[in-house]
């Protein structure tokens, strides 16, 4: 996996993977895999790379909103960096130097920024996919924007015992259920168009990482509640585990059911992002066994059989050990960061029983927080509601914007 990363080399940008084809968010997810790698193995080989990258990409507002990523800044992109920082706090990854941003405060900054974007103008609530109104996909409200927000809230609640975070996790889950992103059978769907359809129709495509993030949220909330409330979250955990069997071919090997299909001549139709999704389902399945130990008899055999298949499939490329997209067939010729990350996570997740669970600030956690982080100057401002007058002037403003952007493009290239 790290053979694709050059951000630690002289003249390169720490924290970025080659673009194209890799977007900013996948690098944040990759450093989360390296935090997991240290957690499982104790090997510190990559810790300096993780520290350098995650601090370099915090952005001007110290909230994982770097201005040079504005053109593709989704709420989900920001969340993947925040979730890696949350793992650093929970797993007691080494803290940054005192004069640098701290893991917990960074996650709180992202939470505050996203809470400020909760949008009741359409669909009765929810986060839009994109954080900036000019970005394609701004009119879409989807699981991978709202699920990580709910998970971050639940995990912050578990770490700090601040009830406000738990309330937001519950609110987010309820909203997603209400518009049909999570159905009664606990299938988790992709998203819905907000501005024209008011979330009245749902794209029912299912992805492993959407199902995984909702499982992690439910398991965290089960772990932090009691009585009838805990029973409610336990039902959700059980329901998701049942529905998620759709992501295990022959109930054995994890696969991306929506794109790992036979397609002429031999490749699937997953895109660059989707090749990494199994990494997150593996990561969050393993974490769930620590938060809700009663799930282990269901989860651990699936991680084991999937890891066995992945290890056998990692037999391609010029080195003979490159990992493919699909673990249930012979070498398929598809390779990259996502494939390596997915294999790494599913294999190392089998060490989950040999490590301690996540900590909080009362059970050994040392990361320093700031509940007001992300509320200061320097952040990208949440967009105002769009009116018909705004839309009428959009063409002219876009033309002006393009002239400015093209005229200053050499500054952006230099940056």
mmCIF file of C-alpha atoms in Angstrom:
data_model
loop_
_atom_site.group_PDB
_atom_site.id
_atom_site.type_symbol
_atom_site.label_atom_id
_atom_site.label_comp_id
_atom_site.label_asym_id
_atom_site.label_seq_id
_atom_site.Cartn_x
_atom_site.Cartn_y
_atom_site.Cartn_z
ATOM 1 C CA UNK A 1 0.000 0.000 0.000
ATOM 2 C CA UNK A 2 2.709 2.460 0.938
ATOM 3 C CA UNK A 3 4.502 1.933 -2.374
ATOM 4 C CA UNK A 4 1.846 4.233 -3.861
ATOM 5 C CA UNK A 5 2.554 7.044 -1.394
ATOM 6 C CA UNK A 6 5.258 9.628 -2.029
ATOM 7 C CA UNK A 7 4.071 12.430 0.260
ATOM 8 C CA UNK A 8 6.971 11.796 2.615
ATOM 9 C CA UNK A 9 9.535 12.475 -0.116
ATOM 10 C CA UNK A 10 11.327 15.773 -0.729
ATOM 11 C CA UNK A 11 9.247 18.119 -2.873
ATOM 12 C CA UNK A 12 6.014 16.158 -2.416
ATOM 13 C CA UNK A 13 2.899 17.135 -0.424
ATOM 14 C CA UNK A 14 2.480 15.221 2.840
ATOM 15 C CA UNK A 15 -0.867 13.460 3.072
ATOM 16 C CA UNK A 16 -1.714 13.256 -0.636
ATOM 17 C CA UNK A 17 -1.891 10.221 -2.902
ATOM 18 C CA UNK A 18 -1.264 10.604 -6.640
ATOM 19 C CA UNK A 19 -4.099 12.429 -8.387
ATOM 20 C CA UNK A 20 -5.501 11.182 -10.574
ATOM 21 C CA UNK A 21 -6.873 8.740 -9.672
ATOM 22 C CA UNK A 22 -6.963 9.148 -5.886
ATOM 23 C CA UNK A 23 -9.006 11.803 -4.118
ATOM 24 C CA UNK A 24 -8.025 13.504 -0.868
ATOM 25 C CA UNK A 25 -10.392 11.457 1.279
ATOM 26 C CA UNK A 26 -8.821 8.098 0.418
ATOM 27 C CA UNK A 27 -5.480 9.259 1.772
ATOM 28 C CA UNK A 28 -7.171 10.104 5.076
ATOM 29 C CA UNK A 29 -8.697 6.637 5.112
ATOM 30 C CA UNK A 30 -5.303 5.084 4.337
ATOM 31 C CA UNK A 31 -3.697 6.731 7.347
ATOM 32 C CA UNK A 32 -6.513 5.275 9.418
ATOM 33 C CA UNK A 33 -5.421 1.848 8.177
ATOM 34 C CA UNK A 34 -1.868 2.611 9.283
ATOM 35 C CA UNK A 35 -3.109 3.621 12.735
ATOM 36 C CA UNK A 36 -4.907 0.282 12.844
ATOM 37 C CA UNK A 37 -1.709 -1.431 11.705
ATOM 38 C CA UNK A 38 0.230 0.086 14.618
ATOM 39 C CA UNK A 39 -2.629 -0.786 16.993
ATOM 40 C CA UNK A 40 -2.620 -4.440 15.988
ATOM 41 C CA UNK A 41 1.110 -5.025 15.605
ATOM 42 C CA UNK A 42 2.950 -2.424 17.682
ATOM 43 C CA UNK A 43 5.172 -1.744 14.652
ATOM 44 C CA UNK A 44 6.042 1.986 14.593
ATOM 45 C CA UNK A 45 7.545 1.968 11.082
ATOM 46 C CA UNK A 46 4.884 4.247 9.601
ATOM 47 C CA UNK A 47 3.993 6.382 12.621
ATOM 48 C CA UNK A 48 6.066 9.359 11.491
ATOM 49 C CA UNK A 49 4.353 9.285 8.089
ATOM 50 C CA UNK A 50 0.952 9.231 9.772
ATOM 51 C CA UNK A 51 1.799 12.101 12.098
ATOM 52 C CA UNK A 52 3.275 14.246 9.336
ATOM 53 C CA UNK A 53 0.397 13.696 6.914
ATOM 54 C CA UNK A 54 -2.479 14.103 9.356
ATOM 55 C CA UNK A 55 -1.086 17.347 10.752
ATOM 56 C CA UNK A 56 -0.154 18.777 7.350
ATOM 57 C CA UNK A 57 -3.710 18.324 6.040
ATOM 58 C CA UNK A 58 -5.612 19.940 8.935
ATOM 59 C CA UNK A 59 -6.239 23.093 6.902
ATOM 60 C CA UNK A 60 -6.225 26.757 7.743
ATOM 61 C CA UNK A 61 -9.127 26.452 10.167
ATOM 62 C CA UNK A 62 -7.624 23.369 11.878
ATOM 63 C CA UNK A 63 -10.712 21.324 10.983
ATOM 64 C CA UNK A 64 -9.710 19.218 7.962
ATOM 65 C CA UNK A 65 -11.013 21.776 5.475
ATOM 66 C CA UNK A 66 -7.844 22.721 3.559
ATOM 67 C CA UNK A 67 -8.628 25.379 0.980
ATOM 68 C CA UNK A 68 -6.728 23.584 -1.763
ATOM 69 C CA UNK A 69 -9.273 20.730 -1.464
ATOM 70 C CA UNK A 70 -12.364 22.945 -1.670
ATOM 71 C CA UNK A 71 -13.255 21.784 -5.183
ATOM 72 C CA UNK A 72 -13.864 18.235 -3.966
ATOM 73 C CA UNK A 73 -14.596 18.758 -0.282
ATOM 74 C CA UNK A 74 -17.485 16.539 0.668
ATOM 75 C CA UNK A 75 -18.719 16.056 4.201
ATOM 76 C CA UNK A 76 -17.690 12.429 3.779
ATOM 77 C CA UNK A 77 -14.171 13.403 2.648
ATOM 78 C CA UNK A 78 -13.713 15.510 5.763
ATOM 79 C CA UNK A 79 -15.160 12.742 7.924
ATOM 80 C CA UNK A 80 -12.649 10.123 6.816
ATOM 81 C CA UNK A 81 -9.793 12.299 8.071
ATOM 82 C CA UNK A 82 -11.725 12.964 11.290
ATOM 83 C CA UNK A 83 -12.426 9.258 11.807
ATOM 84 C CA UNK A 84 -8.717 8.527 11.498
ATOM 85 C CA UNK A 85 -8.036 11.200 14.116
ATOM 86 C CA UNK A 86 -10.763 9.678 16.308
ATOM 87 C CA UNK A 87 -9.084 6.284 16.039
ATOM 88 C CA UNK A 88 -5.805 7.915 17.046
ATOM 89 C CA UNK A 89 -7.452 9.242 20.211
ATOM 90 C CA UNK A 90 -9.345 6.025 21.021
ATOM 91 C CA UNK A 91 -6.411 3.687 20.393
ATOM 92 C CA UNK A 92 -3.818 5.885 22.150
ATOM 93 C CA UNK A 93 -1.761 6.508 19.052
ATOM 94 C CA UNK A 94 1.080 8.910 19.992
ATOM 95 C CA UNK A 95 -0.182 12.452 20.538
ATOM 96 C CA UNK A 96 1.107 15.307 18.369
ATOM 97 C CA UNK A 97 3.603 17.754 19.915
ATOM 98 C CA UNK A 98 1.925 20.227 22.331
ATOM 99 C CA UNK A 99 2.213 23.079 19.832
ATOM 100 C CA UNK A 100 0.294 21.117 17.173
ATOM 101 C CA UNK A 101 -3.450 20.352 16.845
ATOM 102 C CA UNK A 102 -4.539 17.406 18.993
ATOM 103 C CA UNK A 103 -6.520 14.408 17.761
ATOM 104 C CA UNK A 104 -9.625 14.878 19.873
ATOM 105 C CA UNK A 105 -9.853 18.612 19.201
ATOM 106 C CA UNK A 106 -9.590 17.970 15.455
ATOM 107 C CA UNK A 107 -12.530 15.565 15.581
ATOM 108 C CA UNK A 108 -14.554 18.054 17.630
ATOM 109 C CA UNK A 109 -13.772 20.737 15.056
ATOM 110 C CA UNK A 110 -15.106 18.550 12.251
ATOM 111 C CA UNK A 111 -18.191 17.687 14.261
ATOM 112 C CA UNK A 112 -18.921 21.365 14.930
ATOM 113 C CA UNK A 113 -18.414 22.299 11.297
ATOM 114 C CA UNK A 114 -20.769 19.571 10.118
ATOM 115 C CA UNK A 115 -23.399 20.233 12.772
ATOM 116 C CA UNK A 116 -23.505 23.805 11.465
ATOM 117 C CA UNK A 117 -24.369 22.389 8.019
ATOM 118 C CA UNK A 118 -27.344 20.304 9.196
ATOM 119 C CA UNK A 119 -29.889 21.392 6.602
ATOM 120 C CA UNK A 120 -33.594 21.523 7.390
ATOM 121 C CA UNK A 121 -34.495 23.412 4.209
ATOM 122 C CA UNK A 122 -35.071 20.096 2.414
ATOM 123 C CA UNK A 123 -35.910 16.544 3.533
ATOM 124 C CA UNK A 124 -36.498 17.666 7.125
ATOM 125 C CA UNK A 125 -32.785 17.633 7.960
ATOM 126 C CA UNK A 126 -29.591 15.842 7.084
ATOM 127 C CA UNK A 127 -26.217 16.729 5.665
ATOM 128 C CA UNK A 128 -25.666 17.269 1.991
ATOM 129 C CA UNK A 129 -23.013 15.187 0.300
ATOM 130 C CA UNK A 130 -20.850 18.206 -0.525
ATOM 131 C CA UNK A 131 -19.823 20.944 1.894
ATOM 132 C CA UNK A 132 -19.672 23.641 -0.794
ATOM 133 C CA UNK A 133 -22.664 24.585 -2.945
ATOM 134 C CA UNK A 134 -20.707 24.909 -6.205
ATOM 135 C CA UNK A 135 -19.538 21.287 -6.054
ATOM 136 C CA UNK A 136 -21.298 18.583 -8.046
ATOM 137 C CA UNK A 137 -23.417 16.467 -5.715
ATOM 138 C CA UNK A 138 -24.440 19.309 -3.411
ATOM 139 C CA UNK A 139 -28.093 18.482 -4.063
ATOM 140 C CA UNK A 140 -27.636 14.918 -2.799
ATOM 141 C CA UNK A 141 -28.179 13.780 0.779
ATOM 142 C CA UNK A 142 -26.594 10.410 1.309
ATOM 143 C CA UNK A 143 -25.559 7.816 3.833
ATOM 144 C CA UNK A 144 -21.831 8.395 3.517
ATOM 145 C CA UNK A 145 -22.246 12.040 4.513
ATOM 146 C CA UNK A 146 -24.662 11.368 7.372
ATOM 147 C CA UNK A 147 -23.456 7.967 8.605
ATOM 148 C CA UNK A 148 -19.934 9.136 9.480
ATOM 149 C CA UNK A 149 -21.394 12.232 11.137
ATOM 150 C CA UNK A 150 -23.533 9.960 13.330
ATOM 151 C CA UNK A 151 -20.559 7.695 14.058
ATOM 152 C CA UNK A 152 -18.295 10.619 14.930
ATOM 153 C CA UNK A 153 -20.977 11.967 17.268
ATOM 154 C CA UNK A 154 -21.396 8.584 18.964
ATOM 155 C CA UNK A 155 -17.647 8.108 19.335
ATOM 156 C CA UNK A 156 -17.158 11.630 20.694
ATOM 157 C CA UNK A 157 -19.932 10.933 23.160
ATOM 158 C CA UNK A 158 -18.232 7.730 24.245
ATOM 159 C CA UNK A 159 -14.885 9.496 24.657
ATOM 160 C CA UNK A 160 -16.117 12.635 26.444
ATOM 161 C CA UNK A 161 -19.470 11.545 27.956
ATOM 162 C CA UNK A 162 -21.014 14.744 26.604
ATOM 163 C CA UNK A 163 -24.701 13.981 26.048
ATOM 164 C CA UNK A 164 -24.951 16.458 23.178
ATOM 165 C CA UNK A 165 -22.923 14.138 20.982
ATOM 166 C CA UNK A 166 -25.160 11.172 21.759
ATOM 167 C CA UNK A 167 -28.221 13.278 20.947
ATOM 168 C CA UNK A 168 -26.804 14.113 17.526
ATOM 169 C CA UNK A 169 -26.053 10.461 16.807
ATOM 170 C CA UNK A 170 -29.654 9.556 17.646
ATOM 171 C CA UNK A 171 -31.004 12.466 15.629
ATOM 172 C CA UNK A 172 -28.957 11.492 12.591
ATOM 173 C CA UNK A 173 -30.013 7.838 12.749
ATOM 174 C CA UNK A 174 -33.685 8.769 13.134
ATOM 175 C CA UNK A 175 -33.531 11.129 10.161
ATOM 176 C CA UNK A 176 -31.879 8.516 7.959
ATOM 177 C CA UNK A 177 -34.530 5.972 8.914
ATOM 178 C CA UNK A 178 -37.325 8.456 8.349
ATOM 179 C CA UNK A 179 -36.365 9.207 4.734
ATOM 180 C CA UNK A 180 -35.583 5.567 3.937
ATOM 181 C CA UNK A 181 -31.781 5.431 3.863
ATOM 182 C CA UNK A 182 -32.149 2.627 6.408
ATOM 183 C CA UNK A 183 -35.215 0.444 5.890
ATOM 184 C CA UNK A 184 -37.097 -1.838 8.253
ATOM 185 C CA UNK A 185 -34.986 -4.802 7.147
ATOM 186 C CA UNK A 186 -31.837 -2.832 8.067
ATOM 187 C CA UNK A 187 -30.642 -2.557 4.509
ATOM 188 C CA UNK A 188 -28.642 0.653 4.093
ATOM 189 C CA UNK A 189 -29.038 2.567 0.838
ATOM 190 C CA UNK A 190 -26.956 5.159 -0.961
ATOM 191 C CA UNK A 191 -28.843 8.468 -0.912
ATOM 192 C CA UNK A 192 -31.588 10.720 -2.230
ATOM 193 C CA UNK A 193 -31.909 13.892 -4.287
ATOM 194 C CA UNK A 194 -32.839 16.793 -2.024
ATOM 195 C CA UNK A 195 -33.601 19.958 -3.970
ATOM 196 C CA UNK A 196 -36.078 18.646 -6.553
ATOM 197 C CA UNK A 197 -37.412 15.460 -4.954
ATOM 198 C CA UNK A 198 -37.156 16.407 -1.260
ATOM 199 C CA UNK A 199 -35.731 12.925 -0.612
ATOM 200 C CA UNK A 200 -38.958 11.265 -1.746
ATOM 201 C CA UNK A 201 -37.042 8.692 -3.801
ATOM 202 C CA UNK A 202 -34.025 6.726 -2.578
ATOM 203 C CA UNK A 203 -31.206 5.242 -4.635
ATOM 204 C CA UNK A 204 -31.241 1.697 -3.276
ATOM 205 C CA UNK A 205 -27.675 0.802 -4.253
ATOM 206 C CA UNK A 206 -25.953 -0.892 -1.315
ATOM 207 C CA UNK A 207 -22.268 -0.437 -0.462
ATOM 208 C CA UNK A 208 -20.207 -2.160 2.200
ATOM 209 C CA UNK A 209 -18.952 1.052 3.771
ATOM 210 C CA UNK A 210 -22.462 2.451 4.208
ATOM 211 C CA UNK A 211 -23.581 -0.689 6.011
ATOM 212 C CA UNK A 212 -20.371 -0.740 8.031
ATOM 213 C CA UNK A 213 -20.568 2.820 9.316
ATOM 214 C CA UNK A 214 -24.133 2.353 10.520
ATOM 215 C CA UNK A 215 -23.114 -0.855 12.316
ATOM 216 C CA UNK A 216 -20.286 0.995 14.069
ATOM 217 C CA UNK A 217 -22.702 3.755 15.115
ATOM 218 C CA UNK A 218 -25.251 1.299 16.483
ATOM 219 C CA UNK A 219 -22.584 -0.727 18.322
ATOM 220 C CA UNK A 220 -21.112 2.399 19.902
ATOM 221 C CA UNK A 221 -24.540 3.530 21.069
ATOM 222 C CA UNK A 222 -25.335 0.044 22.421
ATOM 223 C CA UNK A 223 -22.100 0.165 24.376
ATOM 224 C CA UNK A 224 -22.972 3.530 25.900
ATOM 225 C CA UNK A 225 -26.615 2.958 26.872
ATOM 226 C CA UNK A 226 -28.646 0.814 29.260
ATOM 227 C CA UNK A 227 -32.121 -0.639 29.604
ATOM 228 C CA UNK A 228 -34.699 -0.154 26.866
ATOM 229 C CA UNK A 229 -32.481 2.264 24.956
ATOM 230 C CA UNK A 230 -29.679 -0.276 24.854
ATOM 231 C CA UNK A 231 -32.132 -2.958 23.727
ATOM 232 C CA UNK A 232 -33.207 -0.702 20.857
ATOM 233 C CA UNK A 233 -29.624 -0.255 19.695
ATOM 234 C CA UNK A 234 -28.975 -3.972 20.138
ATOM 235 C CA UNK A 235 -31.868 -4.741 17.803
ATOM 236 C CA UNK A 236 -30.309 -2.412 15.259
ATOM 237 C CA UNK A 237 -26.923 -4.094 15.561
ATOM 238 C CA UNK A 238 -28.489 -7.530 15.072
ATOM 239 C CA UNK A 239 -30.591 -6.313 12.153
ATOM 240 C CA UNK A 240 -27.591 -4.825 10.375
ATOM 241 C CA UNK A 241 -25.513 -7.975 10.854
ATOM 242 C CA UNK A 242 -28.294 -9.992 9.274
ATOM 243 C CA UNK A 243 -28.768 -7.633 6.336
ATOM 244 C CA UNK A 244 -25.022 -7.393 5.803
ATOM 245 C CA UNK A 245 -24.735 -11.061 4.901
ATOM 246 C CA UNK A 246 -25.515 -9.807 1.392
ATOM 247 C CA UNK A 247 -21.883 -8.623 1.299
ATOM 248 C CA UNK A 248 -20.450 -12.113 1.847
ATOM 249 C CA UNK A 249 -20.329 -14.329 -1.194
ATOM 250 C CA UNK A 250 -21.601 -17.783 -0.236
ATOM 251 C CA UNK A 251 -21.811 -16.352 3.308
ATOM 252 C CA UNK A 252 -18.030 -16.630 3.442
ATOM 253 C CA UNK A 253 -16.017 -14.087 1.436
ATOM 254 C CA UNK A 254 -16.564 -10.330 1.647
ATOM 255 C CA UNK A 255 -17.314 -8.685 -1.674
ATOM 256 C CA UNK A 256 -18.722 -5.464 -3.088
ATOM 257 C CA UNK A 257 -21.997 -6.821 -4.355
ATOM 258 C CA UNK A 258 -22.916 -3.710 -6.383
ATOM 259 C CA UNK A 259 -19.810 -3.666 -8.579
ATOM 260 C CA UNK A 260 -17.714 -6.836 -8.191
ATOM 261 C CA UNK A 261 -19.628 -8.612 -10.919
ATOM 262 C CA UNK A 262 -18.362 -10.446 -13.954
ATOM 263 C CA UNK A 263 -17.883 -7.918 -16.720
ATOM 264 C CA UNK A 264 -16.196 -8.442 -20.092
ATOM 265 C CA UNK A 265 -13.529 -9.528 -20.349
ATOM 266 C CA UNK A 266 -12.804 -10.342 -16.694
ATOM 267 C CA UNK A 267 -12.939 -7.185 -14.588
ATOM 268 C CA UNK A 268 -15.658 -5.873 -12.334
ATOM 269 C CA UNK A 269 -17.072 -2.368 -12.663
ATOM 270 C CA UNK A 270 -15.930 -0.877 -9.352
ATOM 271 C CA UNK A 271 -14.332 2.553 -9.611
ATOM 272 C CA UNK A 272 -11.188 3.706 -7.799
ATOM 273 C CA UNK A 273 -13.076 4.735 -4.653
ATOM 274 C CA UNK A 274 -15.143 1.564 -4.473
ATOM 275 C CA UNK A 275 -12.076 -0.680 -4.542
ATOM 276 C CA UNK A 276 -11.320 0.538 -1.003
ATOM 277 C CA UNK A 277 -14.768 0.089 0.536
ATOM 278 C CA UNK A 278 -14.158 -3.406 1.926
ATOM 279 C CA UNK A 279 -11.331 -1.948 4.026
ATOM 280 C CA UNK A 280 -13.834 0.052 6.043
ATOM 281 C CA UNK A 281 -16.347 -2.761 6.487
ATOM 282 C CA UNK A 282 -13.469 -4.910 7.794
ATOM 283 C CA UNK A 283 -12.262 -2.116 10.101
ATOM 284 C CA UNK A 284 -15.704 -1.436 11.541
ATOM 285 C CA UNK A 285 -16.644 -5.104 11.857
ATOM 286 C CA UNK A 286 -13.570 -5.665 14.004
ATOM 287 C CA UNK A 287 -14.291 -2.560 16.097
ATOM 288 C CA UNK A 288 -17.865 -3.746 16.638
ATOM 289 C CA UNK A 289 -16.638 -6.896 18.386
ATOM 290 C CA UNK A 290 -14.987 -4.711 21.047
ATOM 291 C CA UNK A 291 -18.007 -2.444 21.493
ATOM 292 C CA UNK A 292 -20.612 -5.230 21.465
ATOM 293 C CA UNK A 293 -18.717 -8.442 22.314
ATOM 294 C CA UNK A 294 -21.776 -10.585 21.748
ATOM 295 C CA UNK A 295 -21.331 -9.972 18.003
ATOM 296 C CA UNK A 296 -17.942 -11.715 17.883
ATOM 297 C CA UNK A 297 -19.279 -15.244 17.136
ATOM 298 C CA UNK A 298 -20.948 -13.824 14.014
ATOM 299 C CA UNK A 299 -18.234 -11.409 12.887
ATOM 300 C CA UNK A 300 -14.939 -13.193 13.561
ATOM 301 C CA UNK A 301 -15.573 -16.223 11.279
ATOM 302 C CA UNK A 302 -16.460 -13.838 8.438
ATOM 303 C CA UNK A 303 -13.277 -11.830 8.933
ATOM 304 C CA UNK A 304 -11.258 -15.039 9.067
ATOM 305 C CA UNK A 305 -12.691 -16.579 5.909
ATOM 306 C CA UNK A 306 -12.443 -13.281 4.034
ATOM 307 C CA UNK A 307 -8.830 -12.766 5.149
ATOM 308 C CA UNK A 308 -7.922 -16.281 4.053
ATOM 309 C CA UNK A 309 -9.390 -15.613 0.616
ATOM 310 C CA UNK A 310 -7.717 -12.189 0.365
ATOM 311 C CA UNK A 311 -4.305 -13.599 1.295
ATOM 312 C CA UNK A 312 -4.627 -16.302 -1.344
ATOM 313 C CA UNK A 313 -5.747 -13.800 -3.963
ATOM 314 C CA UNK A 314 -2.825 -11.413 -3.347
ATOM 315 C CA UNK A 315 -0.704 -13.228 -5.913
ATOM 316 C CA UNK A 316 -0.567 -10.903 -8.904
ATOM 317 C CA UNK A 317 1.537 -8.158 -10.389
ATOM 318 C CA UNK A 318 5.245 -8.190 -11.212
ATOM 319 C CA UNK A 319 6.078 -8.910 -7.560
ATOM 320 C CA UNK A 320 3.704 -11.849 -7.285
ATOM 321 C CA UNK A 321 2.069 -10.510 -4.111
ATOM 322 C CA UNK A 322 -0.089 -7.633 -5.398
ATOM 323 C CA UNK A 323 -3.701 -7.746 -4.195
ATOM 324 C CA UNK A 324 -6.690 -7.755 -6.560
ATOM 325 C CA UNK A 325 -10.186 -6.350 -6.185
ATOM 326 C CA UNK A 326 -12.002 -9.631 -5.908
ATOM 327 C CA UNK A 327 -10.967 -12.223 -3.369
ATOM 328 C CA UNK A 328 -13.303 -14.928 -4.592
ATOM 329 C CA UNK A 329 -11.578 -15.614 -7.913
ATOM 330 C CA UNK A 330 -8.129 -15.828 -9.433
ATOM 331 C CA UNK A 331 -6.044 -12.686 -10.060
ATOM 332 C CA UNK A 332 -8.338 -10.212 -11.857
ATOM 333 C CA UNK A 333 -5.715 -7.707 -13.011
ATOM 334 C CA UNK A 334 -7.113 -4.822 -10.943
ATOM 335 C CA UNK A 335 -4.757 -3.257 -8.407
ATOM 336 C CA UNK A 336 -4.117 -0.045 -6.512
ATOM 337 C CA UNK A 337 -4.272 1.616 -3.104
ATOM 338 C CA UNK A 338 -7.848 0.519 -2.451
ATOM 339 C CA UNK A 339 -7.108 -3.119 -3.156
ATOM 340 C CA UNK A 340 -4.027 -3.104 -0.913
ATOM 341 C CA UNK A 341 -5.862 -1.266 1.865
ATOM 342 C CA UNK A 342 -8.806 -3.660 1.769
ATOM 343 C CA UNK A 343 -6.565 -6.717 2.027
ATOM 344 C CA UNK A 344 -4.495 -5.109 4.795
ATOM 345 C CA UNK A 345 -7.551 -4.256 6.895
ATOM 346 C CA UNK A 346 -9.307 -7.598 6.573
ATOM 347 C CA UNK A 347 -6.135 -9.533 7.405
ATOM 348 C CA UNK A 348 -5.020 -7.400 10.353
ATOM 349 C CA UNK A 349 -8.569 -7.292 11.721
ATOM 350 C CA UNK A 350 -8.096 -10.931 12.680
ATOM 351 C CA UNK A 351 -5.830 -9.689 15.476
ATOM 352 C CA UNK A 352 -8.713 -7.856 17.167
ATOM 353 C CA UNK A 353 -8.921 -10.303 20.063
ATOM 354 C CA UNK A 354 -5.270 -9.704 20.974
ATOM 355 C CA UNK A 355 -5.646 -5.952 21.590
ATOM 356 C CA UNK A 356 -7.546 -3.766 24.060
ATOM 357 C CA UNK A 357 -10.687 -1.889 23.110
ATOM 358 C CA UNK A 358 -11.051 1.864 22.612
ATOM 359 C CA UNK A 359 -10.386 4.167 25.558
ATOM 360 C CA UNK A 360 -12.114 7.338 26.734
ATOM 361 C CA UNK A 361 -10.878 10.333 28.684
ATOM 362 C CA UNK A 362 -11.782 8.461 31.882
ATOM 363 C CA UNK A 363 -10.264 5.088 30.976
ATOM 364 C CA UNK A 364 -6.764 6.024 29.890
ATOM 365 C CA UNK A 365 -7.273 8.356 26.947
ATOM 366 C CA UNK A 366 -4.804 11.248 26.845
ATOM 367 C CA UNK A 367 -5.837 13.222 23.769
ATOM 368 C CA UNK A 368 -6.745 16.819 24.552
ATOM 369 C CA UNK A 369 -10.029 18.210 23.302
ATOM 370 C CA UNK A 370 -11.680 21.550 22.625
ATOM 371 C CA UNK A 371 -15.491 21.486 22.472
ATOM 372 C CA UNK A 372 -15.450 24.865 20.702
ATOM 373 C CA UNK A 373 -12.985 23.828 17.996
ATOM 374 C CA UNK A 374 -14.032 24.623 14.456
ATOM 375 C CA UNK A 375 -16.140 27.602 15.446
ATOM 376 C CA UNK A 376 -13.548 30.286 14.779
ATOM 377 C CA UNK A 377 -12.320 32.140 11.724
ATOM 378 C CA UNK A 378 -10.778 30.553 8.659
ATOM 379 C CA UNK A 379 -13.328 27.859 7.895
ATOM 380 C CA UNK A 380 -15.277 27.442 4.701
ATOM 381 C CA UNK A 381 -18.619 29.047 5.477
ATOM 382 C CA UNK A 382 -21.757 26.899 5.252
ATOM 383 C CA UNK A 383 -23.664 27.898 2.103
ATOM 384 C CA UNK A 384 -26.878 29.850 2.436
ATOM 385 C CA UNK A 385 -30.138 28.467 1.114
ATOM 386 C CA UNK A 386 -30.425 28.943 -2.665
ATOM 387 C CA UNK A 387 -33.281 31.157 -3.858
ATOM 388 C CA UNK A 388 -34.709 31.621 -7.350
ATOM 389 C CA UNK A 389 -32.948 34.971 -7.512
ATOM 390 C CA UNK A 390 -29.686 33.227 -6.676
ATOM 391 C CA UNK A 391 -30.314 30.710 -9.444
ATOM 392 C CA UNK A 392 -31.104 33.459 -11.917
ATOM 393 C CA UNK A 393 -27.690 35.014 -11.389
ATOM 394 C CA UNK A 394 -25.799 31.752 -11.226
ATOM 395 C CA UNK A 395 -24.830 31.717 -14.906
ATOM 396 C CA UNK A 396 -23.214 35.144 -14.796
ATOM 397 C CA UNK A 397 -21.474 34.455 -11.517
ATOM 398 C CA UNK A 398 -20.168 31.142 -12.821
ATOM 399 C CA UNK A 399 -18.730 32.833 -15.900
ATOM 400 C CA UNK A 400 -16.981 35.437 -13.757
ATOM 401 C CA UNK A 401 -15.719 32.741 -11.406
ATOM 402 C CA UNK A 402 -14.287 30.717 -14.303
ATOM 403 C CA UNK A 403 -12.421 33.719 -15.675
ATOM 404 C CA UNK A 404 -10.918 34.387 -12.244
ATOM 405 C CA UNK A 405 -10.030 30.752 -11.712
ATOM 406 C CA UNK A 406 -8.422 30.333 -15.145
ATOM 407 C CA UNK A 407 -6.512 33.571 -14.781
ATOM 408 C CA UNK A 408 -5.103 32.435 -11.443
ATOM 409 C CA UNK A 409 -4.677 28.757 -12.284
ATOM 410 C CA UNK A 410 -0.895 28.912 -12.092
ATOM 411 C CA UNK A 411 -1.209 29.864 -8.424
ATOM 412 C CA UNK A 412 -3.289 26.747 -7.782
ATOM 413 C CA UNK A 413 -0.895 24.543 -9.746
ATOM 414 C CA UNK A 414 1.988 25.939 -7.750
ATOM 415 C CA UNK A 415 0.081 25.329 -4.523
#
